Amino acid sequence: MRLLVLLAAALLLTVFQAQAQIYGPYDGYDEYGGYGYDDPYGAYPPPPEYEPPPRYREPYRERRAPSMRGTAGTIVIATREHTLVYTTSRGEQYVYPIAVGRAGKQWYGSTRVVSKRQHPEWRPTASMRQKNPRLPAVVGPGPSNPLGTRAIYLADGLLRIHGTNDPSSIGTNASSGCFRMYRQDVEELYELVQPGTRVIVQR
């Protein structure tokens, strides 16, 4: 009798194991990482606007007090301090923490805002897609978009100030040359600046 009970238990255990499904770890959460979110040498025209806005939020940090003087109507980026300061035409200053380019991807000099785009698409460059074949040709607006909800195009579209889907990178050297901001910050700056605004990138 005991032998029959043991055989029945072994049979049931075998059936349950056969029905069980085992899933390996999902590795698709970081599909767009590792090769830089934005390539300063990969110019493309700003895509059409997108509505409605994506429903997601990013953490917000308080702004730091400005450590530099800015010319009225000018954006000044202090690369080492990971700080962007916009001084309005009336002398008011808005100071934001940012992420800047990695070593070898940083740019310094003077440029200007050439255009702006709400809910931009992200188009990986050919070199990015060659390094990572899983990258799609276009990433539409939403939480997976590395440009976030706003993009401010600089230097004829070669550089951008934009949001990010990786807010933990703010305050670090993380991009391929562009400047990342928190969502609330880039949306505020987007409303403040207009095409033609001068941008000075300092070391």
mmCIF file of the C-alpha atoms, coordinates in Angstrom:
data_MODEL
# 
_entry.id   MODEL 
# 
loop_
_atom_site.group_PDB 
_atom_site.id 
_atom_site.type_symbol 
_atom_site.label_atom_id 
_atom_site.label_alt_id 
_atom_site.label_comp_id 
_atom_site.label_asym_id 
_atom_site.label_entity_id 
_atom_site.label_seq_id 
_atom_site.pdbx_PDB_ins_code 
_atom_site.Cartn_x 
_atom_site.Cartn_y 
_atom_site.Cartn_z 
_atom_site.occupancy 
_atom_site.B_iso_or_equiv 
_atom_site.pdbx_formal_charge 
_atom_site.auth_seq_id 
_atom_site.auth_comp_id 
_atom_site.auth_asym_id 
_atom_site.auth_atom_id 
_atom_site.pdbx_PDB_model_num 
ATOM 1   C CA . MET A 1 1   ? 0.000  0.000  0.000   1.00 0.00 ? 1   MET A CA 1 
ATOM 2   C CA . ARG A 1 2   ? 2.765  2.380  0.922   1.00 0.00 ? 2   ARG A CA 1 
ATOM 3   C CA . LEU A 1 3   ? 4.481  1.603  -2.367  1.00 0.00 ? 3   LEU A CA 1 
ATOM 4   C CA . LEU A 1 4   ? 1.320  2.500  -4.307  1.00 0.00 ? 4   LEU A CA 1 
ATOM 5   C CA . VAL A 1 5   ? 1.032  5.830  -2.475  1.00 0.00 ? 5   VAL A CA 1 
ATOM 6   C CA . LEU A 1 6   ? 4.655  6.674  -3.250  1.00 0.00 ? 6   LEU A CA 1 
ATOM 7   C CA . LEU A 1 7   ? 4.192  5.751  -6.919  1.00 0.00 ? 7   LEU A CA 1 
ATOM 8   C CA . ALA A 1 8   ? 1.057  7.910  -7.164  1.00 0.00 ? 8   ALA A CA 1 
ATOM 9   C CA . ALA A 1 9   ? 2.827  10.874 -5.552  1.00 0.00 ? 9   ALA A CA 1 
ATOM 10  C CA . ALA A 1 10  ? 5.781  10.518 -7.933  1.00 0.00 ? 10  ALA A CA 1 
ATOM 11  C CA . LEU A 1 11  ? 3.411  10.380 -10.904 1.00 0.00 ? 11  LEU A CA 1 
ATOM 12  C CA . LEU A 1 12  ? 1.574  13.557 -9.815  1.00 0.00 ? 12  LEU A CA 1 
ATOM 13  C CA . LEU A 1 13  ? 4.860  15.390 -9.246  1.00 0.00 ? 13  LEU A CA 1 
ATOM 14  C CA . THR A 1 14  ? 6.036  14.430 -12.738 1.00 0.00 ? 14  THR A CA 1 
ATOM 15  C CA . VAL A 1 15  ? 2.796  15.730 -14.301 1.00 0.00 ? 15  VAL A CA 1 
ATOM 16  C CA . PHE A 1 16  ? 2.994  19.091 -12.488 1.00 0.00 ? 16  PHE A CA 1 
ATOM 17  C CA . GLN A 1 17  ? 6.624  19.583 -13.500 1.00 0.00 ? 17  GLN A CA 1 
ATOM 18  C CA . ALA A 1 18  ? 5.775  18.846 -17.120 1.00 0.00 ? 18  ALA A CA 1 
ATOM 19  C CA . GLN A 1 19  ? 3.061  21.489 -17.053 1.00 0.00 ? 19  GLN A CA 1 
ATOM 20  C CA . ALA A 1 20  ? 5.236  24.121 -15.374 1.00 0.00 ? 20  ALA A CA 1 
ATOM 21  C CA . GLN A 1 21  ? 6.630  26.889 -17.595 1.00 0.00 ? 21  GLN A CA 1 
ATOM 22  C CA . ILE A 1 22  ? 10.060 28.285 -16.859 1.00 0.00 ? 22  ILE A CA 1 
ATOM 23  C CA . TYR A 1 23  ? 10.891 31.762 -18.184 1.00 0.00 ? 23  TYR A CA 1 
ATOM 24  C CA . GLY A 1 24  ? 14.407 33.053 -18.524 1.00 0.00 ? 24  GLY A CA 1 
ATOM 25  C CA . PRO A 1 25  ? 15.279 36.606 -17.444 1.00 0.00 ? 25  PRO A CA 1 
ATOM 26  C CA . TYR A 1 26  ? 13.957 39.296 -19.801 1.00 0.00 ? 26  TYR A CA 1 
ATOM 27  C CA . ASP A 1 27  ? 16.815 41.312 -21.257 1.00 0.00 ? 27  ASP A CA 1 
ATOM 28  C CA . GLY A 1 28  ? 14.847 43.855 -23.266 1.00 0.00 ? 28  GLY A CA 1 
ATOM 29  C CA . TYR A 1 29  ? 14.622 46.594 -20.660 1.00 0.00 ? 29  TYR A CA 1 
ATOM 30  C CA . ASP A 1 30  ? 17.813 48.289 -21.789 1.00 0.00 ? 30  ASP A CA 1 
ATOM 31  C CA . GLU A 1 31  ? 17.424 47.997 -25.544 1.00 0.00 ? 31  GLU A CA 1 
ATOM 32  C CA . TYR A 1 32  ? 18.580 51.546 -26.180 1.00 0.00 ? 32  TYR A CA 1 
ATOM 33  C CA . GLY A 1 33  ? 21.468 51.679 -23.738 1.00 0.00 ? 33  GLY A CA 1 
ATOM 34  C CA . GLY A 1 34  ? 25.172 51.177 -24.195 1.00 0.00 ? 34  GLY A CA 1 
ATOM 35  C CA . TYR A 1 35  ? 25.725 53.153 -27.384 1.00 0.00 ? 35  TYR A CA 1 
ATOM 36  C CA . GLY A 1 36  ? 24.609 56.632 -26.390 1.00 0.00 ? 36  GLY A CA 1 
ATOM 37  C CA . TYR A 1 37  ? 21.124 58.022 -26.774 1.00 0.00 ? 37  TYR A CA 1 
ATOM 38  C CA . ASP A 1 38  ? 22.031 60.816 -29.126 1.00 0.00 ? 38  ASP A CA 1 
ATOM 39  C CA . ASP A 1 39  ? 24.740 61.239 -31.728 1.00 0.00 ? 39  ASP A CA 1 
ATOM 40  C CA . PRO A 1 40  ? 25.895 64.828 -32.348 1.00 0.00 ? 40  PRO A CA 1 
ATOM 41  C CA . TYR A 1 41  ? 27.040 63.786 -35.809 1.00 0.00 ? 41  TYR A CA 1 
ATOM 42  C CA . GLY A 1 42  ? 23.735 62.229 -36.841 1.00 0.00 ? 42  GLY A CA 1 
ATOM 43  C CA . ALA A 1 43  ? 21.608 65.168 -37.987 1.00 0.00 ? 43  ALA A CA 1 
ATOM 44  C CA . TYR A 1 44  ? 18.013 64.628 -39.004 1.00 0.00 ? 44  TYR A CA 1 
ATOM 45  C CA . PRO A 1 45  ? 15.098 67.041 -39.438 1.00 0.00 ? 45  PRO A CA 1 
ATOM 46  C CA . PRO A 1 46  ? 12.786 67.476 -36.440 1.00 0.00 ? 46  PRO A CA 1 
ATOM 47  C CA . PRO A 1 47  ? 9.793  65.120 -36.794 1.00 0.00 ? 47  PRO A CA 1 
ATOM 48  C CA . PRO A 1 48  ? 6.156  66.291 -36.727 1.00 0.00 ? 48  PRO A CA 1 
ATOM 49  C CA . GLU A 1 49  ? 4.521  67.087 -33.397 1.00 0.00 ? 49  GLU A CA 1 
ATOM 50  C CA . TYR A 1 50  ? 2.792  64.368 -31.396 1.00 0.00 ? 50  TYR A CA 1 
ATOM 51  C CA . GLU A 1 51  ? -0.412 64.533 -29.396 1.00 0.00 ? 51  GLU A CA 1 
ATOM 52  C CA . PRO A 1 52  ? -1.535 63.539 -26.823 1.00 0.00 ? 52  PRO A CA 1 
ATOM 53  C CA . PRO A 1 53  ? 1.507  63.678 -24.557 1.00 0.00 ? 53  PRO A CA 1 
ATOM 54  C CA . PRO A 1 54  ? 2.735  60.382 -23.073 1.00 0.00 ? 54  PRO A CA 1 
ATOM 55  C CA . ARG A 1 55  ? 1.517  59.607 -19.564 1.00 0.00 ? 55  ARG A CA 1 
ATOM 56  C CA . TYR A 1 56  ? 4.638  59.146 -17.499 1.00 0.00 ? 56  TYR A CA 1 
ATOM 57  C CA . ARG A 1 57  ? 6.594  61.172 -14.965 1.00 0.00 ? 57  ARG A CA 1 
ATOM 58  C CA . GLU A 1 58  ? 10.184 61.494 -13.856 1.00 0.00 ? 58  GLU A CA 1 
ATOM 59  C CA . PRO A 1 59  ? 11.597 62.379 -10.441 1.00 0.00 ? 59  PRO A CA 1 
ATOM 60  C CA . TYR A 1 60  ? 12.307 66.034 -9.836  1.00 0.00 ? 60  TYR A CA 1 
ATOM 61  C CA . ARG A 1 61  ? 15.240 67.548 -7.991  1.00 0.00 ? 61  ARG A CA 1 
ATOM 62  C CA . GLU A 1 62  ? 15.508 71.073 -6.667  1.00 0.00 ? 62  GLU A CA 1 
ATOM 63  C CA . ARG A 1 63  ? 17.573 73.490 -8.697  1.00 0.00 ? 63  ARG A CA 1 
ATOM 64  C CA . ARG A 1 64  ? 20.987 74.619 -7.576  1.00 0.00 ? 64  ARG A CA 1 
ATOM 65  C CA . ALA A 1 65  ? 21.869 78.256 -7.015  1.00 0.00 ? 65  ALA A CA 1 
ATOM 66  C CA . PRO A 1 66  ? 23.618 79.732 -10.065 1.00 0.00 ? 66  PRO A CA 1 
ATOM 67  C CA . SER A 1 67  ? 27.413 79.766 -9.847  1.00 0.00 ? 67  SER A CA 1 
ATOM 68  C CA . MET A 1 68  ? 27.956 81.913 -12.941 1.00 0.00 ? 68  MET A CA 1 
ATOM 69  C CA . ARG A 1 69  ? 26.754 85.137 -14.478 1.00 0.00 ? 69  ARG A CA 1 
ATOM 70  C CA . GLY A 1 70  ? 24.882 84.841 -17.714 1.00 0.00 ? 70  GLY A CA 1 
ATOM 71  C CA . THR A 1 71  ? 24.218 87.367 -20.453 1.00 0.00 ? 71  THR A CA 1 
ATOM 72  C CA . ALA A 1 72  ? 20.554 88.271 -20.811 1.00 0.00 ? 72  ALA A CA 1 
ATOM 73  C CA . GLY A 1 73  ? 18.731 86.008 -23.241 1.00 0.00 ? 73  GLY A CA 1 
ATOM 74  C CA . THR A 1 74  ? 21.501 83.370 -23.195 1.00 0.00 ? 74  THR A CA 1 
ATOM 75  C CA . ILE A 1 75  ? 21.845 79.728 -22.164 1.00 0.00 ? 75  ILE A CA 1 
ATOM 76  C CA . VAL A 1 76  ? 25.172 78.939 -20.477 1.00 0.00 ? 76  VAL A CA 1 
ATOM 77  C CA . ILE A 1 77  ? 26.132 75.293 -19.958 1.00 0.00 ? 77  ILE A CA 1 
ATOM 78  C CA . ALA A 1 78  ? 28.890 74.549 -17.416 1.00 0.00 ? 78  ALA A CA 1 
ATOM 79  C CA . THR A 1 79  ? 30.031 71.071 -18.420 1.00 0.00 ? 79  THR A CA 1 
ATOM 80  C CA . ARG A 1 80  ? 32.106 70.283 -15.327 1.00 0.00 ? 80  ARG A CA 1 
ATOM 81  C CA . GLU A 1 81  ? 29.329 71.430 -13.023 1.00 0.00 ? 81  GLU A CA 1 
ATOM 82  C CA . HIS A 1 82  ? 26.633 69.590 -15.007 1.00 0.00 ? 82  HIS A CA 1 
ATOM 83  C CA . THR A 1 83  ? 24.569 72.754 -14.904 1.00 0.00 ? 83  THR A CA 1 
ATOM 84  C CA . LEU A 1 84  ? 22.533 74.731 -17.425 1.00 0.00 ? 84  LEU A CA 1 
ATOM 85  C CA . VAL A 1 85  ? 21.668 78.363 -16.665 1.00 0.00 ? 85  VAL A CA 1 
ATOM 86  C CA . TYR A 1 86  ? 19.197 80.346 -18.732 1.00 0.00 ? 86  TYR A CA 1 
ATOM 87  C CA . THR A 1 87  ? 19.158 84.110 -18.135 1.00 0.00 ? 87  THR A CA 1 
ATOM 88  C CA . THR A 1 88  ? 16.037 85.815 -19.448 1.00 0.00 ? 88  THR A CA 1 
ATOM 89  C CA . SER A 1 89  ? 16.022 89.193 -21.183 1.00 0.00 ? 89  SER A CA 1 
ATOM 90  C CA . ARG A 1 90  ? 14.947 90.708 -17.836 1.00 0.00 ? 90  ARG A CA 1 
ATOM 91  C CA . GLY A 1 91  ? 17.855 89.140 -15.966 1.00 0.00 ? 91  GLY A CA 1 
ATOM 92  C CA . GLU A 1 92  ? 15.951 86.299 -14.257 1.00 0.00 ? 92  GLU A CA 1 
ATOM 93  C CA . GLN A 1 93  ? 17.960 83.087 -13.980 1.00 0.00 ? 93  GLN A CA 1 
ATOM 94  C CA . TYR A 1 94  ? 16.746 79.499 -14.290 1.00 0.00 ? 94  TYR A CA 1 
ATOM 95  C CA . VAL A 1 95  ? 19.267 76.883 -13.186 1.00 0.00 ? 95  VAL A CA 1 
ATOM 96  C CA . TYR A 1 96  ? 18.963 73.181 -14.005 1.00 0.00 ? 96  TYR A CA 1 
ATOM 97  C CA . PRO A 1 97  ? 21.042 70.040 -13.390 1.00 0.00 ? 97  PRO A CA 1 
ATOM 98  C CA . ILE A 1 98  ? 21.918 68.207 -16.622 1.00 0.00 ? 98  ILE A CA 1 
ATOM 99  C CA . ALA A 1 99  ? 23.790 65.230 -18.040 1.00 0.00 ? 99  ALA A CA 1 
ATOM 100 C CA . VAL A 1 100 ? 26.589 66.015 -20.492 1.00 0.00 ? 100 VAL A CA 1 
ATOM 101 C CA . GLY A 1 101 ? 28.679 64.084 -23.026 1.00 0.00 ? 101 GLY A CA 1 
ATOM 102 C CA . ARG A 1 102 ? 30.973 61.249 -22.118 1.00 0.00 ? 102 ARG A CA 1 
ATOM 103 C CA . ALA A 1 103 ? 34.748 61.639 -22.381 1.00 0.00 ? 103 ALA A CA 1 
ATOM 104 C CA . GLY A 1 104 ? 35.639 62.243 -26.010 1.00 0.00 ? 104 GLY A CA 1 
ATOM 105 C CA . LYS A 1 105 ? 32.071 63.279 -26.861 1.00 0.00 ? 105 LYS A CA 1 
ATOM 106 C CA . GLN A 1 106 ? 32.021 66.742 -25.280 1.00 0.00 ? 106 GLN A CA 1 
ATOM 107 C CA . TRP A 1 107 ? 31.778 69.939 -27.304 1.00 0.00 ? 107 TRP A CA 1 
ATOM 108 C CA . TYR A 1 108 ? 32.615 73.513 -26.250 1.00 0.00 ? 108 TYR A CA 1 
ATOM 109 C CA . GLY A 1 109 ? 31.855 76.795 -27.919 1.00 0.00 ? 109 GLY A CA 1 
ATOM 110 C CA . SER A 1 110 ? 28.991 79.058 -28.923 1.00 0.00 ? 110 SER A CA 1 
ATOM 111 C CA . THR A 1 111 ? 25.919 78.072 -30.914 1.00 0.00 ? 111 THR A CA 1 
ATOM 112 C CA . ARG A 1 112 ? 22.207 78.874 -30.956 1.00 0.00 ? 112 ARG A CA 1 
ATOM 113 C CA . VAL A 1 113 ? 18.760 77.305 -30.764 1.00 0.00 ? 113 VAL A CA 1 
ATOM 114 C CA . VAL A 1 114 ? 17.580 76.518 -34.292 1.00 0.00 ? 114 VAL A CA 1 
ATOM 115 C CA . SER A 1 115 ? 14.272 74.727 -33.615 1.00 0.00 ? 115 SER A CA 1 
ATOM 116 C CA . LYS A 1 116 ? 12.141 73.015 -30.965 1.00 0.00 ? 116 LYS A CA 1 
ATOM 117 C CA . ARG A 1 117 ? 9.957  69.920 -30.986 1.00 0.00 ? 117 ARG A CA 1 
ATOM 118 C CA . GLN A 1 118 ? 7.360  68.534 -28.578 1.00 0.00 ? 118 GLN A CA 1 
ATOM 119 C CA . HIS A 1 119 ? 7.262  64.737 -28.150 1.00 0.00 ? 119 HIS A CA 1 
ATOM 120 C CA . PRO A 1 120 ? 10.064 64.121 -30.651 1.00 0.00 ? 120 PRO A CA 1 
ATOM 121 C CA . GLU A 1 121 ? 10.871 60.858 -32.352 1.00 0.00 ? 121 GLU A CA 1 
ATOM 122 C CA . TRP A 1 122 ? 14.334 59.382 -31.894 1.00 0.00 ? 122 TRP A CA 1 
ATOM 123 C CA . ARG A 1 123 ? 16.115 58.007 -34.953 1.00 0.00 ? 123 ARG A CA 1 
ATOM 124 C CA . PRO A 1 124 ? 19.208 55.944 -34.160 1.00 0.00 ? 124 PRO A CA 1 
ATOM 125 C CA . THR A 1 125 ? 22.077 56.565 -36.563 1.00 0.00 ? 125 THR A CA 1 
ATOM 126 C CA . ALA A 1 126 ? 23.325 53.885 -38.940 1.00 0.00 ? 126 ALA A CA 1 
ATOM 127 C CA . SER A 1 127 ? 26.416 53.347 -36.780 1.00 0.00 ? 127 SER A CA 1 
ATOM 128 C CA . MET A 1 128 ? 24.262 52.820 -33.673 1.00 0.00 ? 128 MET A CA 1 
ATOM 129 C CA . ARG A 1 129 ? 22.106 50.255 -35.459 1.00 0.00 ? 129 ARG A CA 1 
ATOM 130 C CA . GLN A 1 130 ? 25.192 48.507 -36.766 1.00 0.00 ? 130 GLN A CA 1 
ATOM 131 C CA . LYS A 1 131 ? 26.535 48.164 -33.221 1.00 0.00 ? 131 LYS A CA 1 
ATOM 132 C CA . ASN A 1 132 ? 23.130 47.132 -31.869 1.00 0.00 ? 132 ASN A CA 1 
ATOM 133 C CA . PRO A 1 133 ? 20.973 45.466 -34.560 1.00 0.00 ? 133 PRO A CA 1 
ATOM 134 C CA . ARG A 1 134 ? 18.004 45.339 -32.155 1.00 0.00 ? 134 ARG A CA 1 
ATOM 135 C CA . LEU A 1 135 ? 17.556 49.106 -32.382 1.00 0.00 ? 135 LEU A CA 1 
ATOM 136 C CA . PRO A 1 136 ? 14.518 50.114 -34.457 1.00 0.00 ? 136 PRO A CA 1 
ATOM 137 C CA . ALA A 1 137 ? 14.700 52.695 -37.222 1.00 0.00 ? 137 ALA A CA 1 
ATOM 138 C CA . VAL A 1 138 ? 12.463 55.065 -35.237 1.00 0.00 ? 138 VAL A CA 1 
ATOM 139 C CA . VAL A 1 139 ? 11.431 55.254 -31.568 1.00 0.00 ? 139 VAL A CA 1 
ATOM 140 C CA . GLY A 1 140 ? 8.139  57.090 -31.194 1.00 0.00 ? 140 GLY A CA 1 
ATOM 141 C CA . PRO A 1 141 ? 7.057  59.293 -28.280 1.00 0.00 ? 141 PRO A CA 1 
ATOM 142 C CA . GLY A 1 142 ? 6.610  57.536 -24.957 1.00 0.00 ? 142 GLY A CA 1 
ATOM 143 C CA . PRO A 1 143 ? 8.531  56.196 -21.962 1.00 0.00 ? 143 PRO A CA 1 
ATOM 144 C CA . SER A 1 144 ? 11.062 54.332 -24.141 1.00 0.00 ? 144 SER A CA 1 
ATOM 145 C CA . ASN A 1 145 ? 12.069 57.449 -26.084 1.00 0.00 ? 145 ASN A CA 1 
ATOM 146 C CA . PRO A 1 146 ? 15.586 58.613 -25.078 1.00 0.00 ? 146 PRO A CA 1 
ATOM 147 C CA . LEU A 1 147 ? 14.725 62.234 -26.011 1.00 0.00 ? 147 LEU A CA 1 
ATOM 148 C CA . GLY A 1 148 ? 11.887 62.483 -23.511 1.00 0.00 ? 148 GLY A CA 1 
ATOM 149 C CA . THR A 1 149 ? 8.986  64.868 -24.099 1.00 0.00 ? 149 THR A CA 1 
ATOM 150 C CA . ARG A 1 150 ? 10.870 67.891 -25.486 1.00 0.00 ? 150 ARG A CA 1 
ATOM 151 C CA . ALA A 1 151 ? 13.868 68.493 -27.733 1.00 0.00 ? 151 ALA A CA 1 
ATOM 152 C CA . ILE A 1 152 ? 15.613 71.831 -28.342 1.00 0.00 ? 152 ILE A CA 1 
ATOM 153 C CA . TYR A 1 153 ? 17.825 71.558 -31.434 1.00 0.00 ? 153 TYR A CA 1 
ATOM 154 C CA . LEU A 1 154 ? 21.172 73.352 -31.564 1.00 0.00 ? 154 LEU A CA 1 
ATOM 155 C CA . ALA A 1 155 ? 23.913 73.890 -34.167 1.00 0.00 ? 155 ALA A CA 1 
ATOM 156 C CA . ASP A 1 156 ? 21.752 73.159 -37.203 1.00 0.00 ? 156 ASP A CA 1 
ATOM 157 C CA . GLY A 1 157 ? 20.375 70.005 -35.572 1.00 0.00 ? 157 GLY A CA 1 
ATOM 158 C CA . LEU A 1 158 ? 23.722 68.395 -34.679 1.00 0.00 ? 158 LEU A CA 1 
ATOM 159 C CA . LEU A 1 159 ? 23.272 68.851 -30.920 1.00 0.00 ? 159 LEU A CA 1 
ATOM 160 C CA . ARG A 1 160 ? 20.204 68.875 -28.679 1.00 0.00 ? 160 ARG A CA 1 
ATOM 161 C CA . ILE A 1 161 ? 19.006 69.838 -25.239 1.00 0.00 ? 161 ILE A CA 1 
ATOM 162 C CA . HIS A 1 162 ? 16.326 67.290 -24.442 1.00 0.00 ? 162 HIS A CA 1 
ATOM 163 C CA . GLY A 1 163 ? 14.562 65.187 -21.849 1.00 0.00 ? 163 GLY A CA 1 
ATOM 164 C CA . THR A 1 164 ? 15.491 61.612 -21.055 1.00 0.00 ? 164 THR A CA 1 
ATOM 165 C CA . ASN A 1 165 ? 14.068 58.202 -20.228 1.00 0.00 ? 165 ASN A CA 1 
ATOM 166 C CA . ASP A 1 166 ? 16.988 57.691 -17.830 1.00 0.00 ? 166 ASP A CA 1 
ATOM 167 C CA . PRO A 1 167 ? 16.691 60.398 -15.139 1.00 0.00 ? 167 PRO A CA 1 
ATOM 168 C CA . SER A 1 168 ? 19.385 58.657 -13.070 1.00 0.00 ? 168 SER A CA 1 
ATOM 169 C CA . SER A 1 169 ? 21.943 59.888 -15.634 1.00 0.00 ? 169 SER A CA 1 
ATOM 170 C CA . ILE A 1 170 ? 21.371 63.558 -14.735 1.00 0.00 ? 170 ILE A CA 1 
ATOM 171 C CA . GLY A 1 171 ? 24.485 64.966 -13.097 1.00 0.00 ? 171 GLY A CA 1 
ATOM 172 C CA . THR A 1 172 ? 26.827 62.589 -14.950 1.00 0.00 ? 172 THR A CA 1 
ATOM 173 C CA . ASN A 1 173 ? 28.811 62.328 -18.204 1.00 0.00 ? 173 ASN A CA 1 
ATOM 174 C CA . ALA A 1 174 ? 26.472 59.974 -20.035 1.00 0.00 ? 174 ALA A CA 1 
ATOM 175 C CA . SER A 1 175 ? 25.470 61.123 -23.526 1.00 0.00 ? 175 SER A CA 1 
ATOM 176 C CA . SER A 1 176 ? 27.053 61.179 -26.964 1.00 0.00 ? 176 SER A CA 1 
ATOM 177 C CA . GLY A 1 177 ? 27.315 64.966 -26.806 1.00 0.00 ? 177 GLY A CA 1 
ATOM 178 C CA . CYS A 1 178 ? 23.792 66.228 -26.154 1.00 0.00 ? 178 CYS A CA 1 
ATOM 179 C CA . PHE A 1 179 ? 22.457 67.643 -22.884 1.00 0.00 ? 179 PHE A CA 1 
ATOM 180 C CA . ARG A 1 180 ? 19.817 65.724 -20.940 1.00 0.00 ? 180 ARG A CA 1 
ATOM 181 C CA . MET A 1 181 ? 17.371 67.282 -18.487 1.00 0.00 ? 181 MET A CA 1 
ATOM 182 C CA . TYR A 1 182 ? 14.610 66.139 -16.160 1.00 0.00 ? 182 TYR A CA 1 
ATOM 183 C CA . ARG A 1 183 ? 11.189 66.156 -17.758 1.00 0.00 ? 183 ARG A CA 1 
ATOM 184 C CA . GLN A 1 184 ? 9.796  69.073 -15.713 1.00 0.00 ? 184 GLN A CA 1 
ATOM 185 C CA . ASP A 1 185 ? 12.948 71.099 -16.350 1.00 0.00 ? 185 ASP A CA 1 
ATOM 186 C CA . VAL A 1 186 ? 13.111 70.623 -20.117 1.00 0.00 ? 186 VAL A CA 1 
ATOM 187 C CA . GLU A 1 187 ? 9.398  71.360 -20.464 1.00 0.00 ? 187 GLU A CA 1 
ATOM 188 C CA . GLU A 1 188 ? 9.872  74.641 -18.578 1.00 0.00 ? 188 GLU A CA 1 
ATOM 189 C CA . LEU A 1 189 ? 12.979 75.608 -20.570 1.00 0.00 ? 189 LEU A CA 1 
ATOM 190 C CA . TYR A 1 190 ? 11.171 74.710 -23.808 1.00 0.00 ? 190 TYR A CA 1 
ATOM 191 C CA . GLU A 1 191 ? 8.543  77.364 -23.079 1.00 0.00 ? 191 GLU A CA 1 
ATOM 192 C CA . LEU A 1 192 ? 11.137 79.978 -22.106 1.00 0.00 ? 192 LEU A CA 1 
ATOM 193 C CA . VAL A 1 193 ? 13.564 79.848 -25.041 1.00 0.00 ? 193 VAL A CA 1 
ATOM 194 C CA . GLN A 1 194 ? 12.944 80.607 -28.702 1.00 0.00 ? 194 GLN A CA 1 
ATOM 195 C CA . PRO A 1 195 ? 14.880 79.870 -31.905 1.00 0.00 ? 195 PRO A CA 1 
ATOM 196 C CA . GLY A 1 196 ? 17.825 82.229 -32.134 1.00 0.00 ? 196 GLY A CA 1 
ATOM 197 C CA . THR A 1 197 ? 18.642 82.017 -28.394 1.00 0.00 ? 197 THR A CA 1 
ATOM 198 C CA . ARG A 1 198 ? 22.399 82.010 -27.944 1.00 0.00 ? 198 ARG A CA 1 
ATOM 199 C CA . VAL A 1 199 ? 23.952 78.941 -26.246 1.00 0.00 ? 199 VAL A CA 1 
ATOM 200 C CA . ILE A 1 200 ? 27.442 78.982 -24.706 1.00 0.00 ? 200 ILE A CA 1 
ATOM 201 C CA . VAL A 1 201 ? 28.994 75.642 -23.702 1.00 0.00 ? 201 VAL A CA 1 
ATOM 202 C CA . GLN A 1 202 ? 31.842 76.047 -21.202 1.00 0.00 ? 202 GLN A CA 1 
ATOM 203 C CA . ARG A 1 203 ? 34.271 73.534 -19.777 1.00 0.00 ? 203 ARG A CA 1 
# 
